[in-house]
CSV table of C-alpha atoms in Angstrom, one decimal:
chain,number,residue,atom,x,y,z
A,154,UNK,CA,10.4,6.7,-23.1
A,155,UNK,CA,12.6,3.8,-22.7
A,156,UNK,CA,12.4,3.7,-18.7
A,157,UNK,CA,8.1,3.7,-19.8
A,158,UNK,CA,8.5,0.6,-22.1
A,159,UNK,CA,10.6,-1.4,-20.2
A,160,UNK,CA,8.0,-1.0,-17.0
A,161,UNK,CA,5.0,-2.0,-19.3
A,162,UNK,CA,7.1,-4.9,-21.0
A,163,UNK,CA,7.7,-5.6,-17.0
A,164,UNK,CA,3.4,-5.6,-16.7
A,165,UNK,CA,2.9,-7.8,-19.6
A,166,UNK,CA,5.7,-10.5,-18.8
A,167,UNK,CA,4.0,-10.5,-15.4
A,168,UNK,CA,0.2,-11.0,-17.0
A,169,UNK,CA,1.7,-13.7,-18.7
A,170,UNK,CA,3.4,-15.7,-15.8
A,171,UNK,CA,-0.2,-14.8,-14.1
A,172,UNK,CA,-2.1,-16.7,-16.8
A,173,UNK,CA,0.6,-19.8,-16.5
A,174,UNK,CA,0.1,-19.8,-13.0
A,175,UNK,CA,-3.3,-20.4,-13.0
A,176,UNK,CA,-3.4,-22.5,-15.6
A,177,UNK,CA,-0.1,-25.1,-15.0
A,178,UNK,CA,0.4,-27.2,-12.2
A,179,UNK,CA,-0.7,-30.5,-11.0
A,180,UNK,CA,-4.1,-30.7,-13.0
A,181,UNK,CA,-3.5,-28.1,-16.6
A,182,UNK,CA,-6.5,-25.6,-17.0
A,183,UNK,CA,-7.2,-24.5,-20.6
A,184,UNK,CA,-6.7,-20.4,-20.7
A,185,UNK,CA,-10.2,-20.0,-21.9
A,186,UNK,CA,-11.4,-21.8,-18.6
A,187,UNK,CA,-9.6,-19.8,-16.6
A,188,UNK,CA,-11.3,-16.7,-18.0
A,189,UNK,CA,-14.0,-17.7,-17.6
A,190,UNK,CA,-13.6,-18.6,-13.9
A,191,UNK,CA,-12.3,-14.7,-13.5
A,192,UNK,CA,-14.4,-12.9,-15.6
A,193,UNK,CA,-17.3,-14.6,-16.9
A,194,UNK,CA,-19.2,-16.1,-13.5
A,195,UNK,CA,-17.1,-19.4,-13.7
A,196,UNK,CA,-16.5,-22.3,-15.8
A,197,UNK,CA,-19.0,-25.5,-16.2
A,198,UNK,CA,-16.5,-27.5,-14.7
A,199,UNK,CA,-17.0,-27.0,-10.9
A,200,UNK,CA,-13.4,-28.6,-9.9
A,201,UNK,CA,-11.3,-26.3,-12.4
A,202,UNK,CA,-13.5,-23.2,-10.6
A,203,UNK,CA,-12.1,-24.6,-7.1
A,204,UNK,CA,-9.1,-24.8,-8.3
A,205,UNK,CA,-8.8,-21.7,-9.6
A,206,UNK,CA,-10.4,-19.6,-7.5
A,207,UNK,CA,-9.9,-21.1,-4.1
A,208,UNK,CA,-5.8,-22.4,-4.5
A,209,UNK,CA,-4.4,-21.0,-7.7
A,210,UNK,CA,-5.1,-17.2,-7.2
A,211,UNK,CA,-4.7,-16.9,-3.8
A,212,UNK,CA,-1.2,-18.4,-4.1
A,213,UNK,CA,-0.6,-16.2,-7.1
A,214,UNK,CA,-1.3,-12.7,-5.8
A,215,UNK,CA,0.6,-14.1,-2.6
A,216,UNK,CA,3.7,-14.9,-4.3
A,217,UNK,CA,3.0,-11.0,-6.4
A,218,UNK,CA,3.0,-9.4,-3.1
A,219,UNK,CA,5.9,-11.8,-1.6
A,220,UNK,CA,8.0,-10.4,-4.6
A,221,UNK,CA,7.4,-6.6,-4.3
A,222,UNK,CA,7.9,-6.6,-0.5
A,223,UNK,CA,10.8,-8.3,-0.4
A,224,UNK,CA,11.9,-6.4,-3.1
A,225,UNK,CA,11.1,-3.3,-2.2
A,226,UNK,CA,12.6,-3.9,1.6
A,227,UNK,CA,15.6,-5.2,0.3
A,228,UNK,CA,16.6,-1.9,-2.0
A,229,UNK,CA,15.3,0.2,1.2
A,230,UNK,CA,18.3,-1.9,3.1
A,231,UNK,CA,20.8,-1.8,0.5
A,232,UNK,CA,20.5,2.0,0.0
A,233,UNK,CA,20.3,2.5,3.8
A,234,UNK,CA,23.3,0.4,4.7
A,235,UNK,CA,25.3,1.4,1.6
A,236,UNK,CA,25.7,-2.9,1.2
A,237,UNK,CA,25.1,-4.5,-1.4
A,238,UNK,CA,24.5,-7.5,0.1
A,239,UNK,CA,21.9,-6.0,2.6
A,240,UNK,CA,18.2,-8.1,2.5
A,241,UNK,CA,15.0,-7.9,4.4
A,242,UNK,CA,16.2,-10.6,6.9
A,243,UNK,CA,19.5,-8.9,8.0
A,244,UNK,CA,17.5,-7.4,10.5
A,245,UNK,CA,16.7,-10.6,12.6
A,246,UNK,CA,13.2,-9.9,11.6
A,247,UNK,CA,12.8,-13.2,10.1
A,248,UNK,CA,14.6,-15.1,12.5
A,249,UNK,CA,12.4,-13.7,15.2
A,250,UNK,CA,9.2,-15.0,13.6
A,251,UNK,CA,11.1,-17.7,13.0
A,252,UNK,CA,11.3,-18.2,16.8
A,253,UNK,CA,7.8,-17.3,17.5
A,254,UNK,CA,6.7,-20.1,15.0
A,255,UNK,CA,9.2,-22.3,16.6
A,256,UNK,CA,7.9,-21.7,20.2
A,257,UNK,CA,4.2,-22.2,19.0
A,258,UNK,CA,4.8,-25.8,17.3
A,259,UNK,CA,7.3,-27.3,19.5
A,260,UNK,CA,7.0,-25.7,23.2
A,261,UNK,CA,3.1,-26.3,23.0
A,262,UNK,CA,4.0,-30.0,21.7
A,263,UNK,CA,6.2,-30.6,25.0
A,264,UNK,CA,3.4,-28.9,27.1
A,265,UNK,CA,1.5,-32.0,25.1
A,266,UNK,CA,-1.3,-29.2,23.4
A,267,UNK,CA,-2.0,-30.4,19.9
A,268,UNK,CA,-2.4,-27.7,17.5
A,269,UNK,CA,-3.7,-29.9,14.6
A,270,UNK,CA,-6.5,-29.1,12.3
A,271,UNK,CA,-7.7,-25.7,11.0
A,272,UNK,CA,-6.5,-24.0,13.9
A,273,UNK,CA,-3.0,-24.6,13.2
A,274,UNK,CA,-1.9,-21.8,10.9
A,275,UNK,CA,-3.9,-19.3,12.3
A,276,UNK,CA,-1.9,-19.9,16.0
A,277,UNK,CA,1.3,-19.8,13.7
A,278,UNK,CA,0.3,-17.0,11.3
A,279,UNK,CA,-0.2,-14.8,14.9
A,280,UNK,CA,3.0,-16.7,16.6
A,281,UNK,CA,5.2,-15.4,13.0
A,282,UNK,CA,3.4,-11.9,13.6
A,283,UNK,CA,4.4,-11.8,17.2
A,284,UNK,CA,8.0,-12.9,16.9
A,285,UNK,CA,8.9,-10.7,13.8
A,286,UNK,CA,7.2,-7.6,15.4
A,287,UNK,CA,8.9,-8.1,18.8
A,288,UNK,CA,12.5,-8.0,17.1
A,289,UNK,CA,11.3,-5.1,15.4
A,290,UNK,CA,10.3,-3.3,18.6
A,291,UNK,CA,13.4,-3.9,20.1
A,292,UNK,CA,15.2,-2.4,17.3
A,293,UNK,CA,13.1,0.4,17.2
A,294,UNK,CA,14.3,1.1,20.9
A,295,UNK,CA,17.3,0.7,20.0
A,296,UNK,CA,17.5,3.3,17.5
A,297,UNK,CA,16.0,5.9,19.8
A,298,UNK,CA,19.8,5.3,21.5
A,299,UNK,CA,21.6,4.8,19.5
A,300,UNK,CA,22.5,7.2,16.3
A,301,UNK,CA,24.9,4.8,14.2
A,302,UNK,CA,22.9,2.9,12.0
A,303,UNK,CA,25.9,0.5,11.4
A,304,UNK,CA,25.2,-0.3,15.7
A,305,UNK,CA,21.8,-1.2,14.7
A,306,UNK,CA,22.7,-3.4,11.8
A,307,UNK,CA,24.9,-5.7,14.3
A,308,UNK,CA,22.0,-5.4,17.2
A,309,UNK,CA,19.6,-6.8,13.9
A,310,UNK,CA,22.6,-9.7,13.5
A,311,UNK,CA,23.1,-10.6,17.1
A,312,UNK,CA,19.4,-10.8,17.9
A,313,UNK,CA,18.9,-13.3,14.8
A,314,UNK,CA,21.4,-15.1,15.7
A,315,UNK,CA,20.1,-15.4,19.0
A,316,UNK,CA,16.7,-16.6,17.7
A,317,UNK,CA,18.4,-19.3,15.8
A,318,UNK,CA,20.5,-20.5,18.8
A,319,UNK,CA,16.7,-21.1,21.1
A,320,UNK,CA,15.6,-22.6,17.7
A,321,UNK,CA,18.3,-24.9,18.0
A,322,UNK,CA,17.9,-25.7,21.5
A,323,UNK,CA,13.6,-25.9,20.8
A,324,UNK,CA,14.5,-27.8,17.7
A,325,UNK,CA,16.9,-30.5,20.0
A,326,UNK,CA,13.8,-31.0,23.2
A,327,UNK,CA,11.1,-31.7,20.2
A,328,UNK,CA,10.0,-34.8,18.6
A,329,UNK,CA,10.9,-35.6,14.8
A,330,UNK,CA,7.0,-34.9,14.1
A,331,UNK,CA,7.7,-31.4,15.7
A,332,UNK,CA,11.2,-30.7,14.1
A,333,UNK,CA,9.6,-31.4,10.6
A,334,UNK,CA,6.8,-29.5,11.3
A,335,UNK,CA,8.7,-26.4,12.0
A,336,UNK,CA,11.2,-27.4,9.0
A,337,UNK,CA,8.5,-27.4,6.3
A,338,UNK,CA,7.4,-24.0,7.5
A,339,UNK,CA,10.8,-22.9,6.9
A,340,UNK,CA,10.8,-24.0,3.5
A,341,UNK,CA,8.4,-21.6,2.3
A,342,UNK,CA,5.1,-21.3,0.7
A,343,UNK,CA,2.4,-19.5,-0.6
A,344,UNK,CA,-0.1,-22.5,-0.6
A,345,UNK,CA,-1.7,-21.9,2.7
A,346,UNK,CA,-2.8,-18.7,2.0
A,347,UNK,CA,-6.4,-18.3,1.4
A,348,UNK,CA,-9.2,-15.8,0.1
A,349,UNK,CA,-9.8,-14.7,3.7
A,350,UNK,CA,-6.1,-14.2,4.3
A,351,UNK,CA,-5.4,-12.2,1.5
A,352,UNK,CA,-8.2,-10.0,2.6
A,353,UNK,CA,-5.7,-8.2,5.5
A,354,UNK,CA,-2.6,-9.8,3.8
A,355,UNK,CA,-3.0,-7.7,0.8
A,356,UNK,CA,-4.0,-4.3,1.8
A,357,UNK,CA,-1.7,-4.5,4.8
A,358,UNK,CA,1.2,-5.2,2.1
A,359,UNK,CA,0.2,-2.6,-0.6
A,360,UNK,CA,-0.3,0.0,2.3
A,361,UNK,CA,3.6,-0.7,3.4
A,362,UNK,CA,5.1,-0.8,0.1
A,363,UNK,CA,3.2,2.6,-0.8
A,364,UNK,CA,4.4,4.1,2.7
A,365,UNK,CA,7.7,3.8,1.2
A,366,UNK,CA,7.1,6.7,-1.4
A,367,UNK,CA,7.5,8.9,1.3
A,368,UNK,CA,11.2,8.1,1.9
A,369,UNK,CA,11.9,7.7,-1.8
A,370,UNK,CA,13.8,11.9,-1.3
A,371,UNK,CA,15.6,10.3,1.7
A,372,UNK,CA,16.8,7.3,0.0
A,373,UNK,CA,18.0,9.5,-2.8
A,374,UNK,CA,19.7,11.5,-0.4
A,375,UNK,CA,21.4,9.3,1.7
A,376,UNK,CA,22.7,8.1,-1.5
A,377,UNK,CA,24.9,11.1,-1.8
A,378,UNK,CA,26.7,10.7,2.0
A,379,UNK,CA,24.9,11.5,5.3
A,380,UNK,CA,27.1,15.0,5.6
A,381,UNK,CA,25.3,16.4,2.4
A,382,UNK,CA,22.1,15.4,3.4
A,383,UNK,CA,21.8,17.0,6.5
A,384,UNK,CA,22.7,20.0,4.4
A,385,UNK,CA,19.7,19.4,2.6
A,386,UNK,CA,17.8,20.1,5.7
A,387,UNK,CA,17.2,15.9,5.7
A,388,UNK,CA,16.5,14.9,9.4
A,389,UNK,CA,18.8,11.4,9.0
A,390,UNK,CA,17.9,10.0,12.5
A,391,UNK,CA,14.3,10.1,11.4
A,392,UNK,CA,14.7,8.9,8.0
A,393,UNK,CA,16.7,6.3,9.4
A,394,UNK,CA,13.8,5.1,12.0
A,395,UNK,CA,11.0,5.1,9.3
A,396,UNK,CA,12.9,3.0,6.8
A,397,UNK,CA,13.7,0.3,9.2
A,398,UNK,CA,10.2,0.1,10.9
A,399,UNK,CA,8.6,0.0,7.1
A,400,UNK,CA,11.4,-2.6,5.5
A,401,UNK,CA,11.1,-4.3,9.2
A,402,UNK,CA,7.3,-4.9,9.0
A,403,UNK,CA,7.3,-5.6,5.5
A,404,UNK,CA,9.7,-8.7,5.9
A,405,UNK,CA,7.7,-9.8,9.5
A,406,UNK,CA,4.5,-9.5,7.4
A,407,UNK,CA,5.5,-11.6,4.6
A,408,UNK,CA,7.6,-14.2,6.9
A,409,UNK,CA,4.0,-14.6,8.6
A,410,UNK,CA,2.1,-15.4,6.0
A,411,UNK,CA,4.4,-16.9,3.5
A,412,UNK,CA,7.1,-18.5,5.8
A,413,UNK,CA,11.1,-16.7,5.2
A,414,UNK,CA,11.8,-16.7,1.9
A,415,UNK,CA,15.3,-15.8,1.0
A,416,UNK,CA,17.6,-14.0,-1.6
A,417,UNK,CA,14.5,-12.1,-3.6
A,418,UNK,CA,15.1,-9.3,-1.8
A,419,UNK,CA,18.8,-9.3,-2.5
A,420,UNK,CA,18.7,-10.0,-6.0
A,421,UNK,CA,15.7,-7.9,-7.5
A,422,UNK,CA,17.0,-4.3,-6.5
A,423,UNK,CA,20.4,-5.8,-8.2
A,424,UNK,CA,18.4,-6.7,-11.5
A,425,UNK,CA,16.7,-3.3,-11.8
A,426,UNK,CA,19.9,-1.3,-11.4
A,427,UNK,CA,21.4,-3.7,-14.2
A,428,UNK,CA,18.3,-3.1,-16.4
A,429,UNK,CA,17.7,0.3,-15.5
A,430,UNK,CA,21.2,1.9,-14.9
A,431,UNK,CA,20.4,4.2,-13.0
A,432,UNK,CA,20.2,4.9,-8.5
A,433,UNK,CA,16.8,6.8,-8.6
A,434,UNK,CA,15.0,5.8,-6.3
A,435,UNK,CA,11.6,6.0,-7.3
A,436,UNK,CA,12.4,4.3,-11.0
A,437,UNK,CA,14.1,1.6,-9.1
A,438,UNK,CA,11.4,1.3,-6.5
A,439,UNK,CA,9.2,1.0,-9.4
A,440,UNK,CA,11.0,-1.7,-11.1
A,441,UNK,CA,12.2,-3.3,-8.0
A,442,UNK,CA,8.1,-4.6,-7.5
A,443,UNK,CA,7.4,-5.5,-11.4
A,444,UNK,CA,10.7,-7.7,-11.6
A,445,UNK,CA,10.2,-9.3,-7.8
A,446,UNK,CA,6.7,-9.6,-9.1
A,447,UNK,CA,7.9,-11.7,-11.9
A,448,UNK,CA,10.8,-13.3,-10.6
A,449,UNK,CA,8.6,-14.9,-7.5
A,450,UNK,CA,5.9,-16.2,-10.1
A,451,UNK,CA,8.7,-17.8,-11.8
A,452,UNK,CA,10.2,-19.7,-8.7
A,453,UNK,CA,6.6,-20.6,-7.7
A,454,UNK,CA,5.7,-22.2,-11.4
A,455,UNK,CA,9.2,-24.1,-11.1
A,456,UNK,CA,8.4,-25.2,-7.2
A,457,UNK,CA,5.3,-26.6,-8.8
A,458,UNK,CA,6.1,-28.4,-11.5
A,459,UNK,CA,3.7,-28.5,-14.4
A,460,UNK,CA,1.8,-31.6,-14.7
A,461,UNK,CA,3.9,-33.1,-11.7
A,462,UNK,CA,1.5,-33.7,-7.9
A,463,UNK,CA,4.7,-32.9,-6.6
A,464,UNK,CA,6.0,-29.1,-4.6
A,465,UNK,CA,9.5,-28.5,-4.4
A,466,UNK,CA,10.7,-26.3,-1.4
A,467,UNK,CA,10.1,-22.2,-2.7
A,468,UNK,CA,13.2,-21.6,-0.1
A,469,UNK,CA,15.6,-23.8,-2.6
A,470,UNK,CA,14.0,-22.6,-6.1
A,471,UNK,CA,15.2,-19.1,-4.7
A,472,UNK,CA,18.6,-19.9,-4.1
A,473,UNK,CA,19.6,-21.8,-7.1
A,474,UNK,CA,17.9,-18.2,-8.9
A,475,UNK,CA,19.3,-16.0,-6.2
A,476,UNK,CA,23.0,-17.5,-5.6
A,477,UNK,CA,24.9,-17.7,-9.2
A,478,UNK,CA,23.3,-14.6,-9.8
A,479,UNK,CA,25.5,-13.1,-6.8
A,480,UNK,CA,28.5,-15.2,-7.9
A,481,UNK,CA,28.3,-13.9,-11.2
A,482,UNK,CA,28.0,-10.4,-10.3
A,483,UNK,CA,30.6,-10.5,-7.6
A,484,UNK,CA,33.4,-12.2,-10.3
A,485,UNK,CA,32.5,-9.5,-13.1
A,486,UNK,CA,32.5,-6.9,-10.3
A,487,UNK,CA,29.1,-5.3,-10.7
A,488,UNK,CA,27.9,-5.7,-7.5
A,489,UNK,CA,28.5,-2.5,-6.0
A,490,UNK,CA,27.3,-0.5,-8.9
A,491,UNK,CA,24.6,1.9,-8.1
A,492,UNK,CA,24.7,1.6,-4.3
């Protein structure tokens, strides 16, 4: 009953940050006009329906589904690795869209192509795509080898690290216009998402984050040490593969469309174990998507700054949530609890 209370108090905090959303930000909506752009054929003021409709709630289901896959991913990857400072990115996922983006916007500028205009992030949405999914194809080869799953982890590390040394040396041959083109995407963002984006972006991420139910026994398992679940009749090796390829796509999908966005996917499974006290899986999966739900609207309202024309960088509202979180739970030693 309390677990059931909590989740809906989860639901409703979440509406609420929905309806601030799209109502703060650089021009202030009433909350009745808003309504009425969602539910009543649209306001009479044809700029707030623009507004609303075409930038607001695109960048608001974006950061909703940013939240829950990173979230989600990340307890997959802290439960998998037994770490409790495991992410979506460990796996060099991010870094290899990262390098795929970088290749798009600065080796087609020294080939002198111009990728300006409209064009431009659909090239880098498919260059993000291509680099993040490539990683994960290699680690999925990988793990048909090799049976240690702490092997894989370091392949996942060396090969981001590897992404970020030709980002370097990209970053080094490009002109400043280049550099800060590739340096904004970095910084993360759900503003250039858009109705038609949203309408692969969001199925392809709900399909992904329900996939996951299926490993939910697995998780709960591995939990327990990989001895007693084999005695369960648990096929590890498998179990193993399906976790990374979902947590693996989940993390390229969202670097894609939203840019890498970092520590969400750390924290959140951290918050629901502290809220929820408990290692179930499913109740954590659960909560894990309401409170990175919540916790991405709340770094997105703060990134853009009611009644200010200006956006701060997503990447840095995250880490100054994200990081004394850590430090606090590292000095009062409750970092490890539940994982």
């Amino acid at each position: 009953m309390k677990t059931t209370l909590v989740f809906f108090s989860l639901i409703f905090l979440g509406l609420l940050l929905l309806s601030f959303e799209l109502s703060f930000g650089s021009v202030d909506i009433p909350l009745t006009q808003v309504i009425e752009s969602l539910f009543k054929g649209g306001s009479d003021n044809k700029s707030w329906n623009l507004i609303i409709l075409e930038s607001r709630l695109p960048r608001a289901i974006s950061a909703i589904l940013a939240g829950s896959c990173l979230s989600v991913a990340g307890l997959a990857m802290q439960t998998l690795f037994r770490n409790p400072l495991a992410g979506p990115h460990i796996l060099g996922v991010s870094s290899g869209a990262g390098l795929g983006v970088a290749l798009v916007i600065m080796s087609f500028g020294l080939l002198g192509f111009n990728l300006g205009g409209p064009v431009s992030s659909t090239v880098i949405l498919l260059a993000s795509l291509a680099g993040g999914m490539a990683v994960l194809f290699l680690l999925f080869m990988v793990s048909l080898r090799i049976r240690d799953i702490l092997t894989v982890l370091i392949v996942g590390i060396m090969t981001g690290s590897i992404s970020m040394a030709l980002v370097g040396i990209l970053q080094y041959l490009s002109t400043d216009y280049q550099v800060k083109s590739f340096v904004l995407w970095t910084l993360g963002s759900f503003d250039g998402v858009t109705n038609q984006d949203l309408r692969i972006f969001m199925p392809a991420g709900i399909l992904l984050m329900a996939t996951m139910v299926f490993f939910i026994k697995a998780l709960n398992l591995l939990l327990t040490g990989e001895q007693y679940a084999r005695s369960m009749g648990l096929n590890v090796n498998r179990s193993r593969l399906g976790i990374l390829m979902i947590t693996g796509a989940l993390t390229a999908l969202i670097t894609a469309y939203c840019g890498p966005i970092g520590f969400v996917g750390v924290i959140v499974p951290h918050f629901s174990r502290l809220i929820f006290k408990t290692s179930d899986q499913m109740t954590l999966w659960i909560s894990s998507m309401l409170i990175g739900a919540n916790v991405m609207l709340i770094a997105d309202l703060i990134a853009h700054l009611p009644g200010s024309a200006r956006i701060l960088p997503l990447n840095s509202i995250t880490s100054l949530i994200g990081i004394p979180f850590i430090f606090w739970m590292l000095l009062s030693r409750k970092l490890i609890k539940g994982v």
